[in-house]
PDB file of C-alpha atoms in Angstrom:
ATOM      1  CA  UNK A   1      86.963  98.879 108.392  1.00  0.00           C
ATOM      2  CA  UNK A   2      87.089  99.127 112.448  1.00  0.00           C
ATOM      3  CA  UNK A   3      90.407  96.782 112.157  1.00  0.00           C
ATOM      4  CA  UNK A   4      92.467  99.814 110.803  1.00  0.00           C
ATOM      5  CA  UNK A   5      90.184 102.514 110.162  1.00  0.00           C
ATOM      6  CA  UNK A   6      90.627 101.649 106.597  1.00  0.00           C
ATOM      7  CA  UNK A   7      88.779 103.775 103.972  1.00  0.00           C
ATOM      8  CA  UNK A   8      87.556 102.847 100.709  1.00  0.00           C
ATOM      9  CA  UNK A   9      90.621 104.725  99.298  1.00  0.00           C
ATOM     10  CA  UNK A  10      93.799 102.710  99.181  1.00  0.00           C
ATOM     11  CA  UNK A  11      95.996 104.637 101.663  1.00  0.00           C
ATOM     12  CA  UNK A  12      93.619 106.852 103.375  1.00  0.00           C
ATOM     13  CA  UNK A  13      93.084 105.980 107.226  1.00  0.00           C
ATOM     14  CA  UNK A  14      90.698 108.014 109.275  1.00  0.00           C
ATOM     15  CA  UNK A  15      89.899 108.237 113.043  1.00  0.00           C
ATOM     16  CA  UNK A  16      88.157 110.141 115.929  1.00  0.00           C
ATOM     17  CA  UNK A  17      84.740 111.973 115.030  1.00  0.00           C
ATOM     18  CA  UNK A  18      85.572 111.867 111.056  1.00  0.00           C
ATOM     19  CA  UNK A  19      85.609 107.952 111.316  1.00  0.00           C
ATOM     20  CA  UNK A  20      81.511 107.974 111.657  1.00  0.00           C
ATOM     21  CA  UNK A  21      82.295 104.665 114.085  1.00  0.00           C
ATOM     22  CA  UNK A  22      81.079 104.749 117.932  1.00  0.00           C
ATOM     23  CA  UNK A  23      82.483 102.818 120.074  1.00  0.00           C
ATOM     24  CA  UNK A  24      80.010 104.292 122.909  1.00  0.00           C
ATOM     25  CA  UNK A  25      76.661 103.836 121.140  1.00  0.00           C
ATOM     26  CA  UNK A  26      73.821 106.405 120.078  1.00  0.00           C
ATOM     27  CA  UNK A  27      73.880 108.275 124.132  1.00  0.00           C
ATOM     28  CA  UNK A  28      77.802 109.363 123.972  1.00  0.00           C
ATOM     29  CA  UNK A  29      78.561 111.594 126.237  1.00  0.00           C
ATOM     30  CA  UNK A  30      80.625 114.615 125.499  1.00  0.00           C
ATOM     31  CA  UNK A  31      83.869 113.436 127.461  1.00  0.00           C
ATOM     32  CA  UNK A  32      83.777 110.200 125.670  1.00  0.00           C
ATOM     33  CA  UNK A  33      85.182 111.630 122.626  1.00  0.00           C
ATOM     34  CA  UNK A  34      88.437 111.375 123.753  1.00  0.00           C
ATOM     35  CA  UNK A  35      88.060 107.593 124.178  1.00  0.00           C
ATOM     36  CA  UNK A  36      86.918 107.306 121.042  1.00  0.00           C
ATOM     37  CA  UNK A  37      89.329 109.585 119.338  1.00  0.00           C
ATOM     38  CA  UNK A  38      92.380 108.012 120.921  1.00  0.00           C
ATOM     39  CA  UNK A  39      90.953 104.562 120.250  1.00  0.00           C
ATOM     40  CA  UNK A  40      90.247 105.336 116.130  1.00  0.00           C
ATOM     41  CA  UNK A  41      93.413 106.877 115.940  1.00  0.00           C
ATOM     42  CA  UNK A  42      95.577 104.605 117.845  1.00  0.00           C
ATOM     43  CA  UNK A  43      93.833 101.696 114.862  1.00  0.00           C
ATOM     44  CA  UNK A  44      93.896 104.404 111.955  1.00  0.00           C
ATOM     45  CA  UNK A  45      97.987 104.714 112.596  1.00  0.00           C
ATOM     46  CA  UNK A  46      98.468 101.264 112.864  1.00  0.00           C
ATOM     47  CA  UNK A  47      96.429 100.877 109.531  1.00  0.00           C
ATOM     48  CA  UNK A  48      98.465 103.328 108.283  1.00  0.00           C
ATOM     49  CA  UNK A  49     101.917 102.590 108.927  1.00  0.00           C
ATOM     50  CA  UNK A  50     101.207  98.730 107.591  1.00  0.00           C
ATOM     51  CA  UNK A  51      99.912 100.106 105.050  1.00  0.00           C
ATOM     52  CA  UNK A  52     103.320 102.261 104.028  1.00  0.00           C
ATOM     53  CA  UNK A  53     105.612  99.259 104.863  1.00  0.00           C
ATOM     54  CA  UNK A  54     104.975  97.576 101.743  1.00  0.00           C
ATOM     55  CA  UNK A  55     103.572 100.579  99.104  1.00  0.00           C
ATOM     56  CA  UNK A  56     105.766 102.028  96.606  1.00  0.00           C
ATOM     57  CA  UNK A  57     106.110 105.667  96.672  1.00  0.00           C
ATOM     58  CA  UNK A  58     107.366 107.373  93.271  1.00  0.00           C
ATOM     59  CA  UNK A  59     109.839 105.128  91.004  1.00  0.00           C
ATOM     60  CA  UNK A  60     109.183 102.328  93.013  1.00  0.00           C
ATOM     61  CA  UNK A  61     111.204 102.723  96.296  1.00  0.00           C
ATOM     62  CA  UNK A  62     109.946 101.050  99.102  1.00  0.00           C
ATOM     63  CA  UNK A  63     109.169 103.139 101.765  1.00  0.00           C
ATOM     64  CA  UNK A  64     112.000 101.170 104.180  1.00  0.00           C
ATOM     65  CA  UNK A  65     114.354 101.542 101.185  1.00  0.00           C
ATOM     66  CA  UNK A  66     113.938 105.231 101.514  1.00  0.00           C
ATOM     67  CA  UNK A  67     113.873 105.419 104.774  1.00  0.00           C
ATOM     68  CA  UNK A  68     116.986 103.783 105.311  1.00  0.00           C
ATOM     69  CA  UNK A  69     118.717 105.967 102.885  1.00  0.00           C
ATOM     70  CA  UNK A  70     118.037 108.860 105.088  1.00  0.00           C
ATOM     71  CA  UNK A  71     118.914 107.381 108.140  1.00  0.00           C
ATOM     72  CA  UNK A  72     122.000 106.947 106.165  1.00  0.00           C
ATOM     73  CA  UNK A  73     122.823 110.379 105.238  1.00  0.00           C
ATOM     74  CA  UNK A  74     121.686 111.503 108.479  1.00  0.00           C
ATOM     75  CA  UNK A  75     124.143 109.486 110.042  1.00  0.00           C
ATOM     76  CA  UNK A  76     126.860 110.706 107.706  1.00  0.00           C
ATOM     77  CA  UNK A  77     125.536 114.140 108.487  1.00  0.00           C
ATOM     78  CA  UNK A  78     125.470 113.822 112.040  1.00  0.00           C
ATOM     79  CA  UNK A  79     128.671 112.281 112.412  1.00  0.00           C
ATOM     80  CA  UNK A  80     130.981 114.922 110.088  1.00  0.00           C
ATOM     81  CA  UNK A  81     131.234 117.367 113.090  1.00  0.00           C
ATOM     82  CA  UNK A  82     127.515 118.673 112.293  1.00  0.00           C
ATOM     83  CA  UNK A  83     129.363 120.483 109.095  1.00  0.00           C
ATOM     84  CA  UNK A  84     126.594 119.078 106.725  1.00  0.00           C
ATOM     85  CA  UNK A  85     129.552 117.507 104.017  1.00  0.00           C
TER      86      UNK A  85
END
C-alpha cells in the first residue's frame, strides 16, 4: 500500500526503486529518483516503526517493553562512572 509502503508480508516495508510505485509517472527523469526514494522511504519507515510499536518480538515482549529495558541498563551503565557494573 502507498500509505506505508506496506507489503503483502506482515512486517516487511519497502521504498525507493524496489517499491515498483512512481510518484512521477511513466517519463521519470533520472534526478527524480531521489524524490521518489526519499518520499517511499520517508512512508516505508513510518509504516515500519507503527508497525513495531505494537508486534511482539520473541516471548512476547513488546517492542517498548524492551526498549525501555535497555534504556534502563544503559542508564545504569552510563551513570556507574562508564565502569560497565
Amino acid at each position: 500500500k502507498f500509505e506505508d509502503m506496506s507489503t503483502k508480508i506482515a512486517g516487511i516495508y519497502v521504498g525507493g526503486e524496489a517499491s515498483c510505485i512512481s510518484i512521477h509517472g511513466a517519463n521519470r527523469l533520472g534526478g527524480n529518483s531521489l524524490a521518489d526514494a526519499v518520499v517511499t522511504g520517508h512512508l516505508a519507515g513510518i509504516g515500519a516503526t507503527n508497525y513495531a510499536k505494537d508486534a511482539s518480538f520473541g516471548k512476547g515482549a513488546k517492542t517498548h517493553e524492551l526498549a525501555q529495558k535497555w534504556q534502563a541498563r544503559f542508564k545504569e551503565i552510563t551513570n556507574n562512572g562508564g565502569n560497565g557494573q
